[in-house]
PDB file of C-alpha atoms in Angstrom:
ATOM      1  CA  UNK J   1       7.817 -21.835 135.188  1.00  0.00           C
ATOM      2  CA  UNK J   2       9.840 -25.083 134.894  1.00  0.00           C
ATOM      3  CA  UNK J   3      11.132 -26.035 131.477  1.00  0.00           C
ATOM      4  CA  UNK J   4       9.297 -28.737 129.551  1.00  0.00           C
ATOM      5  CA  UNK J   5      10.758 -32.118 130.525  1.00  0.00           C
ATOM      6  CA  UNK J   6      11.556 -34.506 127.614  1.00  0.00           C
ATOM      7  CA  UNK J   7      11.815 -37.375 130.112  1.00  0.00           C
ATOM      8  CA  UNK J   8       8.038 -37.263 130.571  1.00  0.00           C
ATOM      9  CA  UNK J   9       7.511 -38.270 126.953  1.00  0.00           C
ATOM     10  CA  UNK J  10       8.250 -41.556 125.219  1.00  0.00           C
ATOM     11  CA  UNK J  11       6.325 -41.052 121.973  1.00  0.00           C
ATOM     12  CA  UNK J  12       7.154 -37.409 121.311  1.00  0.00           C
ATOM     13  CA  UNK J  13      10.707 -36.154 120.822  1.00  0.00           C
ATOM     14  CA  UNK J  14      11.287 -32.679 122.211  1.00  0.00           C
ATOM     15  CA  UNK J  15      13.928 -30.313 120.871  1.00  0.00           C
ATOM     16  CA  UNK J  16      13.896 -26.847 122.406  1.00  0.00           C
ATOM     17  CA  UNK J  17      16.111 -24.201 120.853  1.00  0.00           C
ATOM     18  CA  UNK J  18      15.850 -20.688 122.177  1.00  0.00           C
ATOM     19  CA  UNK J  19      12.149 -19.788 122.080  1.00  0.00           C
ATOM     20  CA  UNK J  20      11.018 -22.490 119.628  1.00  0.00           C
ATOM     21  CA  UNK J  21      10.249 -26.091 120.561  1.00  0.00           C
ATOM     22  CA  UNK J  22       9.995 -28.850 117.946  1.00  0.00           C
ATOM     23  CA  UNK J  23       7.720 -31.729 118.909  1.00  0.00           C
ATOM     24  CA  UNK J  24       8.218 -34.859 116.799  1.00  0.00           C
ATOM     25  CA  UNK J  25       5.708 -37.706 116.787  1.00  0.00           C
ATOM     26  CA  UNK J  26       7.932 -40.732 117.220  1.00  0.00           C
ATOM     27  CA  UNK J  27       6.627 -44.098 116.048  1.00  0.00           C
ATOM     28  CA  UNK J  28       8.488 -44.355 112.723  1.00  0.00           C
ATOM     29  CA  UNK J  29       8.128 -48.123 112.277  1.00  0.00           C
ATOM     30  CA  UNK J  30       4.373 -47.517 111.875  1.00  0.00           C
ATOM     31  CA  UNK J  31       4.616 -44.166 110.061  1.00  0.00           C
ATOM     32  CA  UNK J  32       3.983 -42.451 113.397  1.00  0.00           C
ATOM     33  CA  UNK J  33       0.569 -44.085 113.815  1.00  0.00           C
ATOM     34  CA  UNK J  34      -1.008 -43.058 117.098  1.00  0.00           C
ATOM     35  CA  UNK J  35      -1.012 -45.661 119.844  1.00  0.00           C
ATOM     36  CA  UNK J  36      -2.999 -45.046 123.017  1.00  0.00           C
ATOM     37  CA  UNK J  37       0.106 -43.985 124.990  1.00  0.00           C
ATOM     38  CA  UNK J  38       1.080 -41.554 122.203  1.00  0.00           C
ATOM     39  CA  UNK J  39      -2.480 -40.199 122.141  1.00  0.00           C
ATOM     40  CA  UNK J  40      -2.295 -39.444 125.860  1.00  0.00           C
ATOM     41  CA  UNK J  41       1.029 -37.656 125.382  1.00  0.00           C
ATOM     42  CA  UNK J  42      -0.355 -35.496 122.561  1.00  0.00           C
ATOM     43  CA  UNK J  43      -3.317 -34.623 124.767  1.00  0.00           C
ATOM     44  CA  UNK J  44      -1.210 -33.304 127.647  1.00  0.00           C
ATOM     45  CA  UNK J  45       1.904 -31.873 126.033  1.00  0.00           C
ATOM     46  CA  UNK J  46       0.218 -28.549 125.268  1.00  0.00           C
ATOM     47  CA  UNK J  47      -0.179 -27.794 128.973  1.00  0.00           C
ATOM     48  CA  UNK J  48       3.581 -28.255 129.361  1.00  0.00           C
ATOM     49  CA  UNK J  49       4.286 -26.051 126.339  1.00  0.00           C
ATOM     50  CA  UNK J  50       2.085 -23.298 127.737  1.00  0.00           C
ATOM     51  CA  UNK J  51       3.652 -23.613 131.196  1.00  0.00           C
ATOM     52  CA  UNK J  52       7.197 -23.173 129.836  1.00  0.00           C
ATOM     53  CA  UNK J  53       7.764 -19.417 129.760  1.00  0.00           C
ATOM     54  CA  UNK J  54      10.836 -19.840 127.555  1.00  0.00           C
ATOM     55  CA  UNK J  55       8.723 -21.229 124.688  1.00  0.00           C
ATOM     56  CA  UNK J  56       6.955 -18.857 122.314  1.00  0.00           C
ATOM     57  CA  UNK J  57       6.294 -21.140 119.322  1.00  0.00           C
ATOM     58  CA  UNK J  58       5.841 -24.894 118.811  1.00  0.00           C
ATOM     59  CA  UNK J  59       6.553 -26.850 115.627  1.00  0.00           C
ATOM     60  CA  UNK J  60       4.760 -30.202 115.333  1.00  0.00           C
ATOM     61  CA  UNK J  61       6.133 -32.792 112.905  1.00  0.00           C
ATOM     62  CA  UNK J  62       6.678 -36.525 112.435  1.00  0.00           C
ATOM     63  CA  UNK J  63       9.800 -38.649 112.618  1.00  0.00           C
ATOM     64  CA  UNK J  64      11.191 -39.709 109.267  1.00  0.00           C
ATOM     65  CA  UNK J  65       9.211 -39.547 106.034  1.00  0.00           C
ATOM     66  CA  UNK J  66       5.712 -39.496 107.573  1.00  0.00           C
ATOM     67  CA  UNK J  67       3.725 -37.031 109.632  1.00  0.00           C
ATOM     68  CA  UNK J  68       1.160 -39.452 111.047  1.00  0.00           C
ATOM     69  CA  UNK J  69      -0.571 -42.410 109.381  1.00  0.00           C
ATOM     70  CA  UNK J  70      -3.566 -42.272 111.738  1.00  0.00           C
ATOM     71  CA  UNK J  71      -4.577 -44.586 114.548  1.00  0.00           C
ATOM     72  CA  UNK J  72      -2.586 -47.767 115.107  1.00  0.00           C
ATOM     73  CA  UNK J  73      -5.088 -50.206 113.592  1.00  0.00           C
ATOM     74  CA  UNK J  74      -3.504 -53.215 115.266  1.00  0.00           C
ATOM     75  CA  UNK J  75      -4.945 -51.773 118.494  1.00  0.00           C
ATOM     76  CA  UNK J  76      -8.331 -51.260 116.846  1.00  0.00           C
ATOM     77  CA  UNK J  77      -8.347 -54.836 115.583  1.00  0.00           C
ATOM     78  CA  UNK J  78      -7.488 -56.167 119.048  1.00  0.00           C
ATOM     79  CA  UNK J  79     -10.411 -54.181 120.472  1.00  0.00           C
ATOM     80  CA  UNK J  80     -12.708 -55.593 117.795  1.00  0.00           C
ATOM     81  CA  UNK J  81     -11.616 -59.143 118.616  1.00  0.00           C
ATOM     82  CA  UNK J  82     -12.343 -58.549 122.313  1.00  0.00           C
ATOM     83  CA  UNK J  83     -15.840 -57.256 121.605  1.00  0.00           C
ATOM     84  CA  UNK J  84     -14.993 -53.759 122.846  1.00  0.00           C
ATOM     85  CA  UNK J  85     -16.048 -54.250 126.477  1.00  0.00           C
ATOM     86  CA  UNK J  86     -17.091 -51.207 128.478  1.00  0.00           C
ATOM     87  CA  UNK J  87     -18.744 -47.974 127.441  1.00  0.00           C
ATOM     88  CA  UNK J  88     -17.709 -46.005 124.335  1.00  0.00           C
ATOM     89  CA  UNK J  89     -14.982 -43.485 125.108  1.00  0.00           C
ATOM     90  CA  UNK J  90     -14.828 -39.962 123.688  1.00  0.00           C
ATOM     91  CA  UNK J  91     -12.920 -38.077 126.397  1.00  0.00           C
ATOM     92  CA  UNK J  92      -9.447 -38.644 124.936  1.00  0.00           C
ATOM     93  CA  UNK J  93     -10.457 -37.502 121.431  1.00  0.00           C
ATOM     94  CA  UNK J  94     -12.137 -34.454 122.920  1.00  0.00           C
ATOM     95  CA  UNK J  95      -9.086 -33.594 125.011  1.00  0.00           C
ATOM     96  CA  UNK J  96      -6.684 -33.919 122.078  1.00  0.00           C
ATOM     97  CA  UNK J  97      -8.717 -31.660 119.798  1.00  0.00           C
ATOM     98  CA  UNK J  98      -9.671 -28.981 122.316  1.00  0.00           C
ATOM     99  CA  UNK J  99      -6.281 -28.903 124.052  1.00  0.00           C
ATOM    100  CA  UNK J 100      -4.646 -28.029 120.737  1.00  0.00           C
ATOM    101  CA  UNK J 101      -7.167 -25.254 120.088  1.00  0.00           C
ATOM    102  CA  UNK J 102      -6.767 -23.991 123.665  1.00  0.00           C
ATOM    103  CA  UNK J 103      -2.938 -23.964 123.613  1.00  0.00           C
ATOM    104  CA  UNK J 104      -1.888 -20.328 123.966  1.00  0.00           C
ATOM    105  CA  UNK J 105       1.364 -20.632 122.020  1.00  0.00           C
ATOM    106  CA  UNK J 106       1.147 -20.730 118.199  1.00  0.00           C
ATOM    107  CA  UNK J 107       1.618 -24.201 116.681  1.00  0.00           C
ATOM    108  CA  UNK J 108       3.026 -24.808 113.196  1.00  0.00           C
ATOM    109  CA  UNK J 109       2.489 -28.204 111.568  1.00  0.00           C
ATOM    110  CA  UNK J 110       5.371 -29.369 109.362  1.00  0.00           C
ATOM    111  CA  UNK J 111       4.102 -32.241 107.238  1.00  0.00           C
ATOM    112  CA  UNK J 112       5.953 -34.773 105.138  1.00  0.00           C
ATOM    113  CA  UNK J 113       4.348 -37.901 103.753  1.00  0.00           C
ATOM    114  CA  UNK J 114       0.938 -39.062 104.968  1.00  0.00           C
ATOM    115  CA  UNK J 115      -1.267 -37.175 107.404  1.00  0.00           C
ATOM    116  CA  UNK J 116      -4.156 -39.640 107.607  1.00  0.00           C
ATOM    117  CA  UNK J 117      -7.066 -40.291 109.952  1.00  0.00           C
ATOM    118  CA  UNK J 118      -6.447 -38.706 113.318  1.00  0.00           C
ATOM    119  CA  UNK J 119      -3.119 -37.507 111.881  1.00  0.00           C
ATOM    120  CA  UNK J 120      -4.744 -35.113 109.407  1.00  0.00           C
ATOM    121  CA  UNK J 121      -6.887 -33.637 112.152  1.00  0.00           C
ATOM    122  CA  UNK J 122      -3.880 -33.198 114.428  1.00  0.00           C
ATOM    123  CA  UNK J 123      -2.249 -31.258 111.595  1.00  0.00           C
ATOM    124  CA  UNK J 124      -5.338 -29.155 110.837  1.00  0.00           C
ATOM    125  CA  UNK J 125      -5.836 -28.287 114.511  1.00  0.00           C
ATOM    126  CA  UNK J 126      -2.482 -26.464 114.362  1.00  0.00           C
ATOM    127  CA  UNK J 127      -2.492 -22.728 113.636  1.00  0.00           C
ATOM    128  CA  UNK J 128      -0.434 -22.928 110.434  1.00  0.00           C
ATOM    129  CA  UNK J 129       0.204 -25.936 108.192  1.00  0.00           C
ATOM    130  CA  UNK J 130       3.273 -26.211 105.940  1.00  0.00           C
ATOM    131  CA  UNK J 131       3.747 -29.315 103.790  1.00  0.00           C
ATOM    132  CA  UNK J 132       6.322 -30.743 101.450  1.00  0.00           C
ATOM    133  CA  UNK J 133       5.390 -31.651  97.907  1.00  0.00           C
ATOM    134  CA  UNK J 134       4.142 -35.215  97.955  1.00  0.00           C
ATOM    135  CA  UNK J 135       2.607 -34.945 101.411  1.00  0.00           C
ATOM    136  CA  UNK J 136      -0.939 -36.291 101.516  1.00  0.00           C
ATOM    137  CA  UNK J 137      -3.882 -35.221 103.628  1.00  0.00           C
ATOM    138  CA  UNK J 138      -6.723 -37.660 104.175  1.00  0.00           C
ATOM    139  CA  UNK J 139      -9.514 -38.140 106.672  1.00  0.00           C
ATOM    140  CA  UNK J 140      -9.677 -41.866 105.992  1.00  0.00           C
ATOM    141  CA  UNK J 141     -12.223 -42.849 108.655  1.00  0.00           C
ATOM    142  CA  UNK J 142     -14.881 -44.067 106.195  1.00  0.00           C
ATOM    143  CA  UNK J 143     -12.432 -46.460 104.573  1.00  0.00           C
ATOM    144  CA  UNK J 144     -12.238 -48.202 107.935  1.00  0.00           C
ATOM    145  CA  UNK J 145     -16.043 -48.256 108.265  1.00  0.00           C
ATOM    146  CA  UNK J 146     -15.944 -45.406 110.809  1.00  0.00           C
ATOM    147  CA  UNK J 147     -17.870 -42.127 110.684  1.00  0.00           C
ATOM    148  CA  UNK J 148     -15.503 -39.183 110.261  1.00  0.00           C
ATOM    149  CA  UNK J 149     -14.441 -38.137 113.754  1.00  0.00           C
ATOM    150  CA  UNK J 150     -11.418 -36.624 115.521  1.00  0.00           C
ATOM    151  CA  UNK J 151     -12.320 -33.169 114.177  1.00  0.00           C
ATOM    152  CA  UNK J 152     -12.559 -33.733 110.425  1.00  0.00           C
ATOM    153  CA  UNK J 153     -16.322 -33.239 110.212  1.00  0.00           C
ATOM    154  CA  UNK J 154     -15.882 -29.994 112.139  1.00  0.00           C
ATOM    155  CA  UNK J 155     -12.763 -28.537 110.489  1.00  0.00           C
ATOM    156  CA  UNK J 156     -13.026 -29.553 106.833  1.00  0.00           C
ATOM    157  CA  UNK J 157     -16.233 -27.594 106.024  1.00  0.00           C
ATOM    158  CA  UNK J 158     -14.867 -24.395 107.564  1.00  0.00           C
ATOM    159  CA  UNK J 159     -11.587 -24.680 105.669  1.00  0.00           C
ATOM    160  CA  UNK J 160     -12.746 -25.717 102.202  1.00  0.00           C
ATOM    161  CA  UNK J 161     -16.553 -25.405 102.094  1.00  0.00           C
ATOM    162  CA  UNK J 162     -19.307 -27.923 102.619  1.00  0.00           C
ATOM    163  CA  UNK J 163     -19.478 -29.594  99.200  1.00  0.00           C
ATOM    164  CA  UNK J 164     -15.751 -30.221  98.928  1.00  0.00           C
ATOM    165  CA  UNK J 165     -15.626 -31.312 102.562  1.00  0.00           C
ATOM    166  CA  UNK J 166     -18.396 -33.847 102.076  1.00  0.00           C
ATOM    167  CA  UNK J 167     -16.737 -35.229  98.950  1.00  0.00           C
ATOM    168  CA  UNK J 168     -13.444 -35.813 100.765  1.00  0.00           C
ATOM    169  CA  UNK J 169     -14.951 -37.044 104.035  1.00  0.00           C
ATOM    170  CA  UNK J 170     -17.481 -39.412 102.429  1.00  0.00           C
ATOM    171  CA  UNK J 171     -14.950 -40.967 100.046  1.00  0.00           C
ATOM    172  CA  UNK J 172     -11.907 -40.930 102.339  1.00  0.00           C
ATOM    173  CA  UNK J 173      -9.746 -40.009  99.362  1.00  0.00           C
ATOM    174  CA  UNK J 174      -6.356 -38.323  99.970  1.00  0.00           C
ATOM    175  CA  UNK J 175      -5.435 -34.851  98.746  1.00  0.00           C
ATOM    176  CA  UNK J 176      -1.906 -34.104  97.596  1.00  0.00           C
ATOM    177  CA  UNK J 177      -0.260 -31.153  99.359  1.00  0.00           C
ATOM    178  CA  UNK J 178      -0.319 -28.912  96.289  1.00  0.00           C
ATOM    179  CA  UNK J 179      -4.068 -29.388  95.865  1.00  0.00           C
ATOM    180  CA  UNK J 180      -4.607 -29.025  99.621  1.00  0.00           C
ATOM    181  CA  UNK J 181      -2.937 -25.600  99.508  1.00  0.00           C
ATOM    182  CA  UNK J 182      -5.019 -24.579  96.486  1.00  0.00           C
ATOM    183  CA  UNK J 183      -8.217 -25.589  98.305  1.00  0.00           C
ATOM    184  CA  UNK J 184      -7.216 -23.748 101.483  1.00  0.00           C
ATOM    185  CA  UNK J 185      -6.958 -26.903 103.574  1.00  0.00           C
ATOM    186  CA  UNK J 186      -3.343 -25.961 104.426  1.00  0.00           C
ATOM    187  CA  UNK J 187      -1.236 -22.790 104.191  1.00  0.00           C
ATOM    188  CA  UNK J 188       1.695 -23.767 101.983  1.00  0.00           C
ATOM    189  CA  UNK J 189       3.056 -26.573  99.822  1.00  0.00           C
ATOM    190  CA  UNK J 190       6.802 -26.315  99.248  1.00  0.00           C
ATOM    191  CA  UNK J 191       9.590 -28.367  97.715  1.00  0.00           C
ATOM    192  CA  UNK J 192      10.890 -30.770 100.343  1.00  0.00           C
ATOM    193  CA  UNK J 193      14.318 -29.115 100.354  1.00  0.00           C
ATOM    194  CA  UNK J 194      12.712 -25.766 101.261  1.00  0.00           C
ATOM    195  CA  UNK J 195      10.291 -26.952 103.927  1.00  0.00           C
ATOM    196  CA  UNK J 196      12.517 -26.860 107.006  1.00  0.00           C
ATOM    197  CA  UNK J 197      13.841 -23.371 106.255  1.00  0.00           C
ATOM    198  CA  UNK J 198      10.363 -21.986 105.579  1.00  0.00           C
ATOM    199  CA  UNK J 199       8.942 -23.379 108.817  1.00  0.00           C
ATOM    200  CA  UNK J 200      11.960 -22.179 110.807  1.00  0.00           C
ATOM    201  CA  UNK J 201      11.629 -18.684 109.295  1.00  0.00           C
ATOM    202  CA  UNK J 202       7.962 -18.447 110.289  1.00  0.00           C
ATOM    203  CA  UNK J 203       8.696 -19.809 113.752  1.00  0.00           C
ATOM    204  CA  UNK J 204      11.412 -17.198 114.265  1.00  0.00           C
ATOM    205  CA  UNK J 205       9.128 -14.473 112.965  1.00  0.00           C
ATOM    206  CA  UNK J 206       6.420 -15.411 115.447  1.00  0.00           C
ATOM    207  CA  UNK J 207       8.942 -15.847 118.272  1.00  0.00           C
ATOM    208  CA  UNK J 208      10.289 -12.336 117.637  1.00  0.00           C
ATOM    209  CA  UNK J 209       6.802 -10.831 117.743  1.00  0.00           C
ATOM    210  CA  UNK J 210       4.890  -9.638 120.813  1.00  0.00           C
ATOM    211  CA  UNK J 211       4.043 -12.923 122.568  1.00  0.00           C
ATOM    212  CA  UNK J 212       0.962 -11.751 124.446  1.00  0.00           C
ATOM    213  CA  UNK J 213      -0.579 -10.056 121.425  1.00  0.00           C
ATOM    214  CA  UNK J 214       0.040 -13.127 119.258  1.00  0.00           C
ATOM    215  CA  UNK J 215      -1.309 -15.544 121.872  1.00  0.00           C
ATOM    216  CA  UNK J 216      -4.424 -13.507 122.544  1.00  0.00           C
ATOM    217  CA  UNK J 217      -5.061 -13.070 118.836  1.00  0.00           C
ATOM    218  CA  UNK J 218      -4.861 -16.841 118.401  1.00  0.00           C
ATOM    219  CA  UNK J 219      -7.221 -17.393 121.325  1.00  0.00           C
ATOM    220  CA  UNK J 220      -9.724 -14.902 119.944  1.00  0.00           C
ATOM    221  CA  UNK J 221      -9.828 -16.582 116.533  1.00  0.00           C
ATOM    222  CA  UNK J 222      -9.973 -20.039 118.100  1.00  0.00           C
ATOM    223  CA  UNK J 223     -12.900 -19.017 120.291  1.00  0.00           C
ATOM    224  CA  UNK J 224     -14.903 -18.436 117.127  1.00  0.00           C
ATOM    225  CA  UNK J 225     -13.574 -21.708 115.694  1.00  0.00           C
ATOM    226  CA  UNK J 226     -14.638 -23.584 118.814  1.00  0.00           C
ATOM    227  CA  UNK J 227     -18.103 -22.046 118.766  1.00  0.00           C
ATOM    228  CA  UNK J 228     -18.562 -23.041 115.129  1.00  0.00           C
ATOM    229  CA  UNK J 229     -17.230 -26.582 115.487  1.00  0.00           C
ATOM    230  CA  UNK J 230     -18.414 -27.734 118.922  1.00  0.00           C
ATOM    231  CA  UNK J 231     -21.715 -29.242 117.798  1.00  0.00           C
ATOM    232  CA  UNK J 232     -20.292 -30.987 114.740  1.00  0.00           C
ATOM    233  CA  UNK J 233     -17.339 -32.303 116.736  1.00  0.00           C
ATOM    234  CA  UNK J 234     -19.468 -33.820 119.497  1.00  0.00           C
ATOM    235  CA  UNK J 235     -21.906 -35.328 116.999  1.00  0.00           C
ATOM    236  CA  UNK J 236     -19.092 -36.788 114.900  1.00  0.00           C
ATOM    237  CA  UNK J 237     -17.545 -38.339 117.997  1.00  0.00           C
ATOM    238  CA  UNK J 238     -20.856 -39.989 118.895  1.00  0.00           C
ATOM    239  CA  UNK J 239     -21.183 -41.453 115.398  1.00  0.00           C
ATOM    240  CA  UNK J 240     -17.490 -42.375 115.379  1.00  0.00           C
ATOM    241  CA  UNK J 241     -17.980 -44.428 118.542  1.00  0.00           C
ATOM    242  CA  UNK J 242     -21.222 -45.945 117.241  1.00  0.00           C
ATOM    243  CA  UNK J 243     -19.553 -47.204 114.066  1.00  0.00           C
ATOM    244  CA  UNK J 244     -16.643 -48.689 116.005  1.00  0.00           C
ATOM    245  CA  UNK J 245     -19.113 -51.352 117.182  1.00  0.00           C
ATOM    246  CA  UNK J 246     -20.228 -52.326 113.660  1.00  0.00           C
ATOM    247  CA  UNK J 247     -19.246 -55.292 111.522  1.00  0.00           C
ATOM    248  CA  UNK J 248     -18.250 -52.837 108.794  1.00  0.00           C
ATOM    249  CA  UNK J 249     -15.533 -51.370 110.993  1.00  0.00           C
ATOM    250  CA  UNK J 250     -14.280 -54.805 112.023  1.00  0.00           C
ATOM    251  CA  UNK J 251     -14.072 -55.682 108.326  1.00  0.00           C
ATOM    252  CA  UNK J 252     -12.377 -52.378 107.426  1.00  0.00           C
ATOM    253  CA  UNK J 253      -9.666 -52.760 110.053  1.00  0.00           C
ATOM    254  CA  UNK J 254      -9.111 -56.429 109.233  1.00  0.00           C
ATOM    255  CA  UNK J 255      -8.913 -55.725 105.483  1.00  0.00           C
ATOM    256  CA  UNK J 256      -6.371 -52.965 106.040  1.00  0.00           C
ATOM    257  CA  UNK J 257      -4.123 -55.216 108.112  1.00  0.00           C
ATOM    258  CA  UNK J 258      -4.493 -58.011 105.557  1.00  0.00           C
ATOM    259  CA  UNK J 259      -3.803 -55.581 102.681  1.00  0.00           C
ATOM    260  CA  UNK J 260      -6.999 -56.363 100.786  1.00  0.00           C
ATOM    261  CA  UNK J 261     -10.120 -54.486  99.696  1.00  0.00           C
ATOM    262  CA  UNK J 262     -12.854 -54.475 102.368  1.00  0.00           C
ATOM    263  CA  UNK J 263     -16.333 -55.874 101.755  1.00  0.00           C
ATOM    264  CA  UNK J 264     -18.807 -53.672 103.619  1.00  0.00           C
ATOM    265  CA  UNK J 265     -22.399 -54.844 104.121  1.00  0.00           C
ATOM    266  CA  UNK J 266     -23.949 -51.988 106.095  1.00  0.00           C
ATOM    267  CA  UNK J 267     -24.148 -53.682 109.473  1.00  0.00           C
TER     268      UNK J 267
END
C-alpha cells in the first residue's frame, strides 16, 4: 500500500524510520491543545498508519515540553459566545476514541509535560504509555464545568479501579507520572533523559516481532476493552455535550482564559 503522506497533515508531524513511525502533535504555542482541524487529523491518521505496510509500530508524542494540554479552550469560548447553534456533536469524539482502539498497529504514547482533558484520553487509548518524570495526567473536564468525556469515564475505572477513578474524575486533579505508574494508569515513569531510548527500544522490540500475531493480539484485547467501555463512553459523551450548554461550562472556560478561579452555580 502507499506510504503515509506527511503532506496530508498540518497538525501532526510524521517521521517514519524503517518500520516505526513517530507522530507528533504539533501546536506547541498552545501546549499542543487540540483544535478542530487537529482533532480531525488525529481521527483519520490511524487509517493511514494501518494502510502503510512498511509501518509496524507507531509512537505518539507531543512537540516540545508538552504532550497535549486538552481542547483549545479559545474555540470552546467562541462557541459559548455564539450560543452553540445546531445540534450537539459526538461523532468526532467517537471516531477519535474508537479509531485508536481499532488501529491494528501497536501505538506507544511518549508523554512529557501535561496530558490533560482530551490529551490524557488520547494517551490512555494507546497500547502502552511511557512518561517522563514530571509529566502530569489529568482528566480536567469537571474543572471546565463539563462532565468527564472523551473516554475518561470509560478508561479510568478499568485501569485504576472505580473509587480511585471517581476521585480523579470528580475532582479533575492531576496525577504526577510516578504516581500514575504506581496506580497502573500508565506503564512506566522514567527520568526524562531515559525516555526516548526506552520508547525506541520497545518500538524496535515490537517491530522485530511477528506483526500479524502482535496486531491480532492487540485487537483481541481491545475487543474486550470496547465491550466493557462502550456504554460508559456513549453515556459520558451525552453528558459531556449536555454540560457544554450550561452556564457552568461558559464560566469554567472563561475563567480559565482569564486565569482566575471559576464560580460555578449549578446551572
